[in-house]
């Protein structure tokens, strides 16, 4: 865990060839946690091609991070890398400080980094594992948001990665699913709290998406059947989520706040 893109077969599609921008985010400055691979890489590529500069925060996957940086720079935008563990509130504040220093400000915050692990029995979940999941998935989201908001002007956007597990929790992902439910509530409350500041907060709820987290945290049987449970009968590619993040970041979505956009291969969230 958390896995590497180079080890994945087949390789995921992050929109390297398929995503074409149209200037929706021209001149914006974005922070993306977990931006080195998976959904984060797809969002970084899409944001750059829409005209945004990007700070990519990641744990320690330097090869993946530099690959994402390459794609951002090929789009003609600035890419800043920052490695470190977002469990640490000081590191979260350092991420925001670096974005302000090197990008000149923050218009978009994408809280995307996550930890997950599968367990068949609640007795197998250690106290440390439970606490780790909450520190990475929900505590860091609070630290980053709290640090970013003072730097965000009216029209800015916060986008949090929730999950299909927010509404239909997988019992083998008990800790992860619980944090994803918390993220959805955090987003809904945050949108109301920040409305008078002119800052929007929304979430994206992905279904089964083919990212490094999947083969690095699931059994071979689970990986083989991954995605077959949704109506489209396949996992989604990271590139298939990018437009949801672009839409929520787009200033033209100025009346969209407090919502969760489900990208689930046809499985409804009700």
PDB file of C-alpha atoms in Angstrom:
ATOM      1  CA  UNK A   1       0.000   0.000   0.000  1.00  0.00           C
ATOM      2  CA  UNK A   2      -0.734   2.503  -1.448  1.00  0.00           C
ATOM      3  CA  UNK A   3       0.573   0.897  -4.653  1.00  0.00           C
ATOM      4  CA  UNK A   4       2.263   2.125  -7.806  1.00  0.00           C
ATOM      5  CA  UNK A   5       0.899   2.728 -11.292  1.00  0.00           C
ATOM      6  CA  UNK A   6       3.809   0.882 -12.925  1.00  0.00           C
ATOM      7  CA  UNK A   7       2.774  -2.346 -11.190  1.00  0.00           C
ATOM      8  CA  UNK A   8      -0.804  -2.282 -12.518  1.00  0.00           C
ATOM      9  CA  UNK A   9      -2.082  -4.564 -15.265  1.00  0.00           C
ATOM     10  CA  UNK A  10      -3.843  -3.273 -17.245  1.00  0.00           C
ATOM     11  CA  UNK A  11      -2.553   0.260 -16.928  1.00  0.00           C
ATOM     12  CA  UNK A  12      -5.216   2.774 -15.894  1.00  0.00           C
ATOM     13  CA  UNK A  13      -6.357   5.562 -18.195  1.00  0.00           C
ATOM     14  CA  UNK A  14      -5.875   9.011 -16.648  1.00  0.00           C
ATOM     15  CA  UNK A  15      -6.894  10.922 -19.758  1.00  0.00           C
ATOM     16  CA  UNK A  16      -3.333  11.295 -21.016  1.00  0.00           C
ATOM     17  CA  UNK A  17      -4.540  10.918 -24.611  1.00  0.00           C
ATOM     18  CA  UNK A  18      -8.286  11.464 -24.350  1.00  0.00           C
ATOM     19  CA  UNK A  19      -8.813  14.591 -22.235  1.00  0.00           C
ATOM     20  CA  UNK A  20      -8.956  17.873 -24.131  1.00  0.00           C
ATOM     21  CA  UNK A  21      -9.429  21.104 -22.208  1.00  0.00           C
ATOM     22  CA  UNK A  22     -11.283  24.281 -23.147  1.00  0.00           C
ATOM     23  CA  UNK A  23      -9.990  26.873 -20.687  1.00  0.00           C
ATOM     24  CA  UNK A  24     -12.621  26.352 -17.982  1.00  0.00           C
ATOM     25  CA  UNK A  25     -10.046  26.867 -15.207  1.00  0.00           C
ATOM     26  CA  UNK A  26      -7.749  29.402 -16.861  1.00  0.00           C
ATOM     27  CA  UNK A  27      -5.455  31.050 -14.327  1.00  0.00           C
ATOM     28  CA  UNK A  28      -6.699  29.006 -11.357  1.00  0.00           C
ATOM     29  CA  UNK A  29      -4.406  27.560  -8.682  1.00  0.00           C
ATOM     30  CA  UNK A  30      -5.254  24.073  -7.384  1.00  0.00           C
ATOM     31  CA  UNK A  31      -4.027  21.804  -4.596  1.00  0.00           C
ATOM     32  CA  UNK A  32      -4.668  18.089  -5.123  1.00  0.00           C
ATOM     33  CA  UNK A  33      -3.833  15.571  -2.414  1.00  0.00           C
ATOM     34  CA  UNK A  34      -3.079  12.084  -3.666  1.00  0.00           C
ATOM     35  CA  UNK A  35      -2.331  13.768  -6.971  1.00  0.00           C
ATOM     36  CA  UNK A  36       0.448  11.395  -7.965  1.00  0.00           C
ATOM     37  CA  UNK A  37      -1.724   8.570  -9.319  1.00  0.00           C
ATOM     38  CA  UNK A  38      -5.234   7.264  -9.839  1.00  0.00           C
ATOM     39  CA  UNK A  39      -8.074   9.754  -9.546  1.00  0.00           C
ATOM     40  CA  UNK A  40      -5.674  12.480  -8.404  1.00  0.00           C
ATOM     41  CA  UNK A  41      -3.529  12.150 -11.526  1.00  0.00           C
ATOM     42  CA  UNK A  42      -6.571  12.265 -13.792  1.00  0.00           C
ATOM     43  CA  UNK A  43      -7.787  15.416 -12.030  1.00  0.00           C
ATOM     44  CA  UNK A  44      -4.339  17.024 -12.246  1.00  0.00           C
ATOM     45  CA  UNK A  45      -4.131  16.357 -15.993  1.00  0.00           C
ATOM     46  CA  UNK A  46      -7.652  17.669 -16.582  1.00  0.00           C
ATOM     47  CA  UNK A  47      -7.138  20.778 -14.454  1.00  0.00           C
ATOM     48  CA  UNK A  48      -3.868  21.579 -16.229  1.00  0.00           C
ATOM     49  CA  UNK A  49      -5.456  21.183 -19.647  1.00  0.00           C
ATOM     50  CA  UNK A  50      -8.240  23.497 -18.474  1.00  0.00           C
ATOM     51  CA  UNK A  51      -5.612  26.118 -17.604  1.00  0.00           C
ATOM     52  CA  UNK A  52      -4.838  25.602 -13.897  1.00  0.00           C
ATOM     53  CA  UNK A  53      -1.492  25.430 -12.129  1.00  0.00           C
ATOM     54  CA  UNK A  54      -1.320  22.514  -9.687  1.00  0.00           C
ATOM     55  CA  UNK A  55       0.353  21.522  -6.432  1.00  0.00           C
ATOM     56  CA  UNK A  56       0.483  17.732  -6.223  1.00  0.00           C
ATOM     57  CA  UNK A  57       0.652  16.451  -2.641  1.00  0.00           C
ATOM     58  CA  UNK A  58       1.525  12.785  -2.196  1.00  0.00           C
ATOM     59  CA  UNK A  59       2.928  10.364   0.370  1.00  0.00           C
ATOM     60  CA  UNK A  60       6.180   8.945  -1.048  1.00  0.00           C
ATOM     61  CA  UNK A  61       5.500   7.657  -4.578  1.00  0.00           C
ATOM     62  CA  UNK A  62       8.103   9.836  -6.289  1.00  0.00           C
ATOM     63  CA  UNK A  63       8.038   8.092  -9.675  1.00  0.00           C
ATOM     64  CA  UNK A  64       4.277   8.459  -9.977  1.00  0.00           C
ATOM     65  CA  UNK A  65       4.392  12.068  -8.802  1.00  0.00           C
ATOM     66  CA  UNK A  66       7.037  13.019 -11.354  1.00  0.00           C
ATOM     67  CA  UNK A  67       5.015  11.346 -14.097  1.00  0.00           C
ATOM     68  CA  UNK A  68       1.987  13.450 -13.174  1.00  0.00           C
ATOM     69  CA  UNK A  69       4.181  16.554 -13.037  1.00  0.00           C
ATOM     70  CA  UNK A  70       5.354  15.801 -16.553  1.00  0.00           C
ATOM     71  CA  UNK A  71       1.792  15.723 -17.881  1.00  0.00           C
ATOM     72  CA  UNK A  72       0.899  18.989 -16.137  1.00  0.00           C
ATOM     73  CA  UNK A  73       3.953  20.719 -17.568  1.00  0.00           C
ATOM     74  CA  UNK A  74       3.274  19.338 -21.043  1.00  0.00           C
ATOM     75  CA  UNK A  75      -0.054  21.160 -20.803  1.00  0.00           C
ATOM     76  CA  UNK A  76       1.927  24.368 -20.271  1.00  0.00           C
ATOM     77  CA  UNK A  77       1.071  24.750 -16.597  1.00  0.00           C
ATOM     78  CA  UNK A  78       3.128  24.913 -13.416  1.00  0.00           C
ATOM     79  CA  UNK A  79       3.417  21.761 -11.311  1.00  0.00           C
ATOM     80  CA  UNK A  80       4.697  21.773  -7.725  1.00  0.00           C
ATOM     81  CA  UNK A  81       5.399  18.498  -5.918  1.00  0.00           C
ATOM     82  CA  UNK A  82       5.195  18.022  -2.163  1.00  0.00           C
ATOM     83  CA  UNK A  83       5.806  14.663  -0.511  1.00  0.00           C
ATOM     84  CA  UNK A  84       4.817  13.874   3.053  1.00  0.00           C
ATOM     85  CA  UNK A  85       2.249  12.335   5.354  1.00  0.00           C
ATOM     86  CA  UNK A  86      -1.029  14.223   5.720  1.00  0.00           C
ATOM     87  CA  UNK A  87      -1.675  12.450   9.019  1.00  0.00           C
ATOM     88  CA  UNK A  88       0.455  15.254  10.452  1.00  0.00           C
ATOM     89  CA  UNK A  89      -1.523  18.509  10.784  1.00  0.00           C
ATOM     90  CA  UNK A  90       1.707  20.497  10.449  1.00  0.00           C
ATOM     91  CA  UNK A  91       2.371  18.897   7.066  1.00  0.00           C
ATOM     92  CA  UNK A  92      -1.160  19.797   5.954  1.00  0.00           C
ATOM     93  CA  UNK A  93      -0.489  23.418   6.830  1.00  0.00           C
ATOM     94  CA  UNK A  94       2.870  23.239   5.038  1.00  0.00           C
ATOM     95  CA  UNK A  95       1.110  22.042   1.865  1.00  0.00           C
ATOM     96  CA  UNK A  96      -1.117  25.094   1.880  1.00  0.00           C
ATOM     97  CA  UNK A  97       1.786  27.440   2.687  1.00  0.00           C
ATOM     98  CA  UNK A  98       3.778  26.006  -0.227  1.00  0.00           C
ATOM     99  CA  UNK A  99       0.868  26.437  -2.616  1.00  0.00           C
ATOM    100  CA  UNK A 100       0.451  30.061  -1.592  1.00  0.00           C
ATOM    101  CA  UNK A 101       4.203  30.690  -1.919  1.00  0.00           C
ATOM    102  CA  UNK A 102       4.762  28.932  -5.246  1.00  0.00           C
ATOM    103  CA  UNK A 103       1.410  29.261  -7.014  1.00  0.00           C
ATOM    104  CA  UNK A 104       0.512  32.665  -5.626  1.00  0.00           C
ATOM    105  CA  UNK A 105      -2.692  31.538  -3.936  1.00  0.00           C
ATOM    106  CA  UNK A 106      -5.354  28.817  -3.863  1.00  0.00           C
ATOM    107  CA  UNK A 107      -8.581  28.772  -5.839  1.00  0.00           C
ATOM    108  CA  UNK A 108      -9.330  25.040  -5.725  1.00  0.00           C
ATOM    109  CA  UNK A 109      -8.651  22.451  -3.023  1.00  0.00           C
ATOM    110  CA  UNK A 110      -9.170  18.798  -3.924  1.00  0.00           C
ATOM    111  CA  UNK A 111      -9.063  16.578  -0.839  1.00  0.00           C
ATOM    112  CA  UNK A 112      -8.513  13.260  -2.567  1.00  0.00           C
ATOM    113  CA  UNK A 113      -5.819  11.253  -0.721  1.00  0.00           C
ATOM    114  CA  UNK A 114      -7.118   8.188   1.093  1.00  0.00           C
ATOM    115  CA  UNK A 115      -6.109   5.059   2.972  1.00  0.00           C
ATOM    116  CA  UNK A 116      -8.014   1.802   2.779  1.00  0.00           C
ATOM    117  CA  UNK A 117      -7.486  -1.807   3.804  1.00  0.00           C
ATOM    118  CA  UNK A 118      -9.767  -4.856   3.675  1.00  0.00           C
ATOM    119  CA  UNK A 119     -10.673  -6.997   6.695  1.00  0.00           C
ATOM    120  CA  UNK A 120     -13.045  -9.959   6.941  1.00  0.00           C
ATOM    121  CA  UNK A 121     -13.538  -9.688  10.715  1.00  0.00           C
ATOM    122  CA  UNK A 122     -13.804  -6.653  12.996  1.00  0.00           C
ATOM    123  CA  UNK A 123     -11.345  -8.330  15.351  1.00  0.00           C
ATOM    124  CA  UNK A 124      -8.694  -8.093  12.634  1.00  0.00           C
ATOM    125  CA  UNK A 125      -8.867  -4.289  12.567  1.00  0.00           C
ATOM    126  CA  UNK A 126      -6.248  -2.976  14.973  1.00  0.00           C
ATOM    127  CA  UNK A 127      -6.724   0.226  16.904  1.00  0.00           C
ATOM    128  CA  UNK A 128      -3.804   1.665  14.947  1.00  0.00           C
ATOM    129  CA  UNK A 129      -5.407   0.762  11.600  1.00  0.00           C
ATOM    130  CA  UNK A 130      -8.699   2.384  12.591  1.00  0.00           C
ATOM    131  CA  UNK A 131      -6.954   5.550  13.734  1.00  0.00           C
ATOM    132  CA  UNK A 132      -4.744   5.673  10.629  1.00  0.00           C
ATOM    133  CA  UNK A 133      -7.774   5.518   8.341  1.00  0.00           C
ATOM    134  CA  UNK A 134      -9.466   8.386  10.143  1.00  0.00           C
ATOM    135  CA  UNK A 135      -6.287  10.487  10.286  1.00  0.00           C
ATOM    136  CA  UNK A 136      -5.645  10.205   6.546  1.00  0.00           C
ATOM    137  CA  UNK A 137      -9.209  10.251   5.231  1.00  0.00           C
ATOM    138  CA  UNK A 138     -11.070  12.754   7.401  1.00  0.00           C
ATOM    139  CA  UNK A 139      -8.770  14.487   9.916  1.00  0.00           C
ATOM    140  CA  UNK A 140      -6.397  15.658   7.166  1.00  0.00           C
ATOM    141  CA  UNK A 141      -9.357  16.976   5.186  1.00  0.00           C
ATOM    142  CA  UNK A 142     -10.231  19.217   8.122  1.00  0.00           C
ATOM    143  CA  UNK A 143      -6.631  20.402   8.603  1.00  0.00           C
ATOM    144  CA  UNK A 144      -6.165  21.197   4.912  1.00  0.00           C
ATOM    145  CA  UNK A 145      -9.495  22.942   4.558  1.00  0.00           C
ATOM    146  CA  UNK A 146      -9.000  24.996   7.715  1.00  0.00           C
ATOM    147  CA  UNK A 147      -5.584  26.119   6.460  1.00  0.00           C
ATOM    148  CA  UNK A 148      -6.768  26.851   2.907  1.00  0.00           C
ATOM    149  CA  UNK A 149      -9.951  28.828   3.550  1.00  0.00           C
ATOM    150  CA  UNK A 150      -8.223  32.053   4.717  1.00  0.00           C
ATOM    151  CA  UNK A 151      -6.420  32.153   1.355  1.00  0.00           C
ATOM    152  CA  UNK A 152      -9.498  31.477  -0.784  1.00  0.00           C
ATOM    153  CA  UNK A 153     -11.436  34.297  -2.406  1.00  0.00           C
ATOM    154  CA  UNK A 154     -15.138  34.269  -3.318  1.00  0.00           C
ATOM    155  CA  UNK A 155     -15.623  31.898  -6.246  1.00  0.00           C
ATOM    156  CA  UNK A 156     -13.157  29.349  -4.886  1.00  0.00           C
ATOM    157  CA  UNK A 157     -14.069  25.678  -4.648  1.00  0.00           C
ATOM    158  CA  UNK A 158     -13.370  22.747  -2.351  1.00  0.00           C
ATOM    159  CA  UNK A 159     -13.920  19.250  -3.743  1.00  0.00           C
ATOM    160  CA  UNK A 160     -13.744  16.206  -1.478  1.00  0.00           C
ATOM    161  CA  UNK A 161     -13.484  12.642  -2.719  1.00  0.00           C
ATOM    162  CA  UNK A 162     -16.172  10.601  -0.989  1.00  0.00           C
ATOM    163  CA  UNK A 163     -17.194   7.152  -2.244  1.00  0.00           C
ATOM    164  CA  UNK A 164     -20.046   4.871  -3.149  1.00  0.00           C
ATOM    165  CA  UNK A 165     -19.213   3.481   0.300  1.00  0.00           C
ATOM    166  CA  UNK A 166     -20.582   6.699   1.807  1.00  0.00           C
ATOM    167  CA  UNK A 167     -24.095   5.394   1.121  1.00  0.00           C
ATOM    168  CA  UNK A 168     -23.642   1.659   0.524  1.00  0.00           C
ATOM    169  CA  UNK A 169     -20.762   0.583   2.781  1.00  0.00           C
ATOM    170  CA  UNK A 170     -18.775  -2.511   1.940  1.00  0.00           C
ATOM    171  CA  UNK A 171     -18.484  -4.508   5.189  1.00  0.00           C
ATOM    172  CA  UNK A 172     -14.909  -5.561   4.410  1.00  0.00           C
ATOM    173  CA  UNK A 173     -13.946  -1.875   4.208  1.00  0.00           C
ATOM    174  CA  UNK A 174     -15.488  -0.920   7.543  1.00  0.00           C
ATOM    175  CA  UNK A 175     -12.995   1.780   8.561  1.00  0.00           C
ATOM    176  CA  UNK A 176     -12.715   3.236   5.063  1.00  0.00           C
ATOM    177  CA  UNK A 177     -16.478   3.261   4.503  1.00  0.00           C
ATOM    178  CA  UNK A 178     -17.076   4.933   7.860  1.00  0.00           C
ATOM    179  CA  UNK A 179     -14.682   7.762   6.981  1.00  0.00           C
ATOM    180  CA  UNK A 180     -16.322   8.193   3.590  1.00  0.00           C
ATOM    181  CA  UNK A 181     -19.682   8.673   5.260  1.00  0.00           C
ATOM    182  CA  UNK A 182     -18.046  11.283   7.468  1.00  0.00           C
ATOM    183  CA  UNK A 183     -16.628  13.027   4.389  1.00  0.00           C
ATOM    184  CA  UNK A 184     -20.076  13.373   2.876  1.00  0.00           C
ATOM    185  CA  UNK A 185     -21.421  14.955   6.065  1.00  0.00           C
ATOM    186  CA  UNK A 186     -18.334  17.149   6.423  1.00  0.00           C
ATOM    187  CA  UNK A 187     -18.892  18.427   2.893  1.00  0.00           C
ATOM    188  CA  UNK A 188     -22.570  19.150   3.429  1.00  0.00           C
ATOM    189  CA  UNK A 189     -21.909  21.080   6.631  1.00  0.00           C
ATOM    190  CA  UNK A 190     -18.892  22.864   5.167  1.00  0.00           C
ATOM    191  CA  UNK A 191     -20.901  24.125   2.200  1.00  0.00           C
ATOM    192  CA  UNK A 192     -23.326  25.830   4.558  1.00  0.00           C
ATOM    193  CA  UNK A 193     -20.543  27.204   6.746  1.00  0.00           C
ATOM    194  CA  UNK A 194     -18.666  28.757   3.814  1.00  0.00           C
ATOM    195  CA  UNK A 195     -21.597  29.967   1.710  1.00  0.00           C
ATOM    196  CA  UNK A 196     -21.396  33.557   2.945  1.00  0.00           C
ATOM    197  CA  UNK A 197     -17.696  33.615   2.076  1.00  0.00           C
ATOM    198  CA  UNK A 198     -18.557  32.712  -1.521  1.00  0.00           C
ATOM    199  CA  UNK A 199     -16.626  29.435  -1.304  1.00  0.00           C
ATOM    200  CA  UNK A 200     -18.333  26.305  -2.589  1.00  0.00           C
ATOM    201  CA  UNK A 201     -17.847  22.787  -1.183  1.00  0.00           C
ATOM    202  CA  UNK A 202     -18.895  19.607  -2.963  1.00  0.00           C
ATOM    203  CA  UNK A 203     -17.993  15.935  -3.083  1.00  0.00           C
ATOM    204  CA  UNK A 204     -17.507  13.316  -5.760  1.00  0.00           C
ATOM    205  CA  UNK A 205     -18.541   9.764  -4.907  1.00  0.00           C
ATOM    206  CA  UNK A 206     -16.659   7.322  -7.130  1.00  0.00           C
ATOM    207  CA  UNK A 207     -17.779   3.760  -7.554  1.00  0.00           C
ATOM    208  CA  UNK A 208     -15.239   1.018  -8.324  1.00  0.00           C
ATOM    209  CA  UNK A 209     -12.351   2.854 -10.005  1.00  0.00           C
ATOM    210  CA  UNK A 210      -9.173   1.144 -11.233  1.00  0.00           C
ATOM    211  CA  UNK A 211      -6.416   2.798  -9.185  1.00  0.00           C
ATOM    212  CA  UNK A 212      -3.260   1.536  -7.417  1.00  0.00           C
ATOM    213  CA  UNK A 213      -5.225   1.208  -4.161  1.00  0.00           C
ATOM    214  CA  UNK A 214      -7.198  -1.705  -5.593  1.00  0.00           C
ATOM    215  CA  UNK A 215      -4.519  -4.319  -6.365  1.00  0.00           C
ATOM    216  CA  UNK A 216      -2.427  -3.186  -3.388  1.00  0.00           C
ATOM    217  CA  UNK A 217      -5.210  -3.578  -0.797  1.00  0.00           C
ATOM    218  CA  UNK A 218      -7.491  -6.355  -2.072  1.00  0.00           C
ATOM    219  CA  UNK A 219      -7.240 -10.106  -2.586  1.00  0.00           C
ATOM    220  CA  UNK A 220      -6.607 -11.457  -6.086  1.00  0.00           C
ATOM    221  CA  UNK A 221     -10.186 -12.777  -6.189  1.00  0.00           C
ATOM    222  CA  UNK A 222     -11.599  -9.383  -5.261  1.00  0.00           C
ATOM    223  CA  UNK A 223      -9.442  -7.708  -7.914  1.00  0.00           C
ATOM    224  CA  UNK A 224     -10.604 -10.201 -10.555  1.00  0.00           C
ATOM    225  CA  UNK A 225     -14.243  -9.388  -9.807  1.00  0.00           C
ATOM    226  CA  UNK A 226     -13.713  -5.686  -9.189  1.00  0.00           C
ATOM    227  CA  UNK A 227     -16.413  -3.571 -10.799  1.00  0.00           C
ATOM    228  CA  UNK A 228     -18.708  -6.427 -11.767  1.00  0.00           C
ATOM    229  CA  UNK A 229     -21.195  -5.418  -9.067  1.00  0.00           C
ATOM    230  CA  UNK A 230     -22.349  -2.225 -10.809  1.00  0.00           C
ATOM    231  CA  UNK A 231     -24.748  -2.112 -13.785  1.00  0.00           C
ATOM    232  CA  UNK A 232     -21.959  -1.387 -16.282  1.00  0.00           C
ATOM    233  CA  UNK A 233     -20.216  -4.589 -15.062  1.00  0.00           C
ATOM    234  CA  UNK A 234     -16.741  -3.065 -15.131  1.00  0.00           C
ATOM    235  CA  UNK A 235     -14.488  -0.787 -13.110  1.00  0.00           C
ATOM    236  CA  UNK A 236     -14.280   2.844 -14.118  1.00  0.00           C
ATOM    237  CA  UNK A 237     -11.084   4.483 -15.259  1.00  0.00           C
ATOM    238  CA  UNK A 238      -9.701   7.529 -13.430  1.00  0.00           C
ATOM    239  CA  UNK A 239     -10.215   9.570 -16.603  1.00  0.00           C
ATOM    240  CA  UNK A 240     -13.945   8.904 -16.359  1.00  0.00           C
ATOM    241  CA  UNK A 241     -14.142  10.961 -13.154  1.00  0.00           C
ATOM    242  CA  UNK A 242     -12.145  13.962 -14.285  1.00  0.00           C
ATOM    243  CA  UNK A 243     -15.079  15.848 -15.798  1.00  0.00           C
ATOM    244  CA  UNK A 244     -16.972  15.730 -12.490  1.00  0.00           C
ATOM    245  CA  UNK A 245     -14.101  17.486 -10.706  1.00  0.00           C
ATOM    246  CA  UNK A 246     -13.751  20.023 -13.521  1.00  0.00           C
ATOM    247  CA  UNK A 247     -17.471  20.790 -13.388  1.00  0.00           C
ATOM    248  CA  UNK A 248     -17.385  21.331  -9.630  1.00  0.00           C
ATOM    249  CA  UNK A 249     -14.280  23.539  -9.895  1.00  0.00           C
ATOM    250  CA  UNK A 250     -15.653  25.580 -12.808  1.00  0.00           C
ATOM    251  CA  UNK A 251     -16.720  29.099 -11.723  1.00  0.00           C
ATOM    252  CA  UNK A 252     -19.788  28.667 -13.927  1.00  0.00           C
ATOM    253  CA  UNK A 253     -21.029  26.079 -11.393  1.00  0.00           C
ATOM    254  CA  UNK A 254     -21.543  28.966  -8.986  1.00  0.00           C
ATOM    255  CA  UNK A 255     -24.855  27.661  -7.549  1.00  0.00           C
ATOM    256  CA  UNK A 256     -23.612  24.114  -7.000  1.00  0.00           C
ATOM    257  CA  UNK A 257     -22.587  23.608  -3.388  1.00  0.00           C
ATOM    258  CA  UNK A 258     -23.277  21.004  -0.723  1.00  0.00           C
ATOM    259  CA  UNK A 259     -23.878  18.241  -3.231  1.00  0.00           C
ATOM    260  CA  UNK A 260     -22.345  14.850  -3.968  1.00  0.00           C
ATOM    261  CA  UNK A 261     -21.829  13.850  -7.590  1.00  0.00           C
ATOM    262  CA  UNK A 262     -21.983  10.072  -7.974  1.00  0.00           C
ATOM    263  CA  UNK A 263     -19.750   8.488 -10.645  1.00  0.00           C
ATOM    264  CA  UNK A 264     -20.693   4.870 -10.090  1.00  0.00           C
ATOM    265  CA  UNK A 265     -21.167   3.016 -13.373  1.00  0.00           C
ATOM    266  CA  UNK A 266     -24.943   3.172 -13.127  1.00  0.00           C
ATOM    267  CA  UNK A 267     -25.411   2.230  -9.467  1.00  0.00           C
ATOM    268  CA  UNK A 268     -27.700   4.881  -7.915  1.00  0.00           C
ATOM    269  CA  UNK A 269     -27.008   6.568  -4.598  1.00  0.00           C
ATOM    270  CA  UNK A 270     -30.361   7.303  -2.991  1.00  0.00           C
TER     271      UNK A 270
END
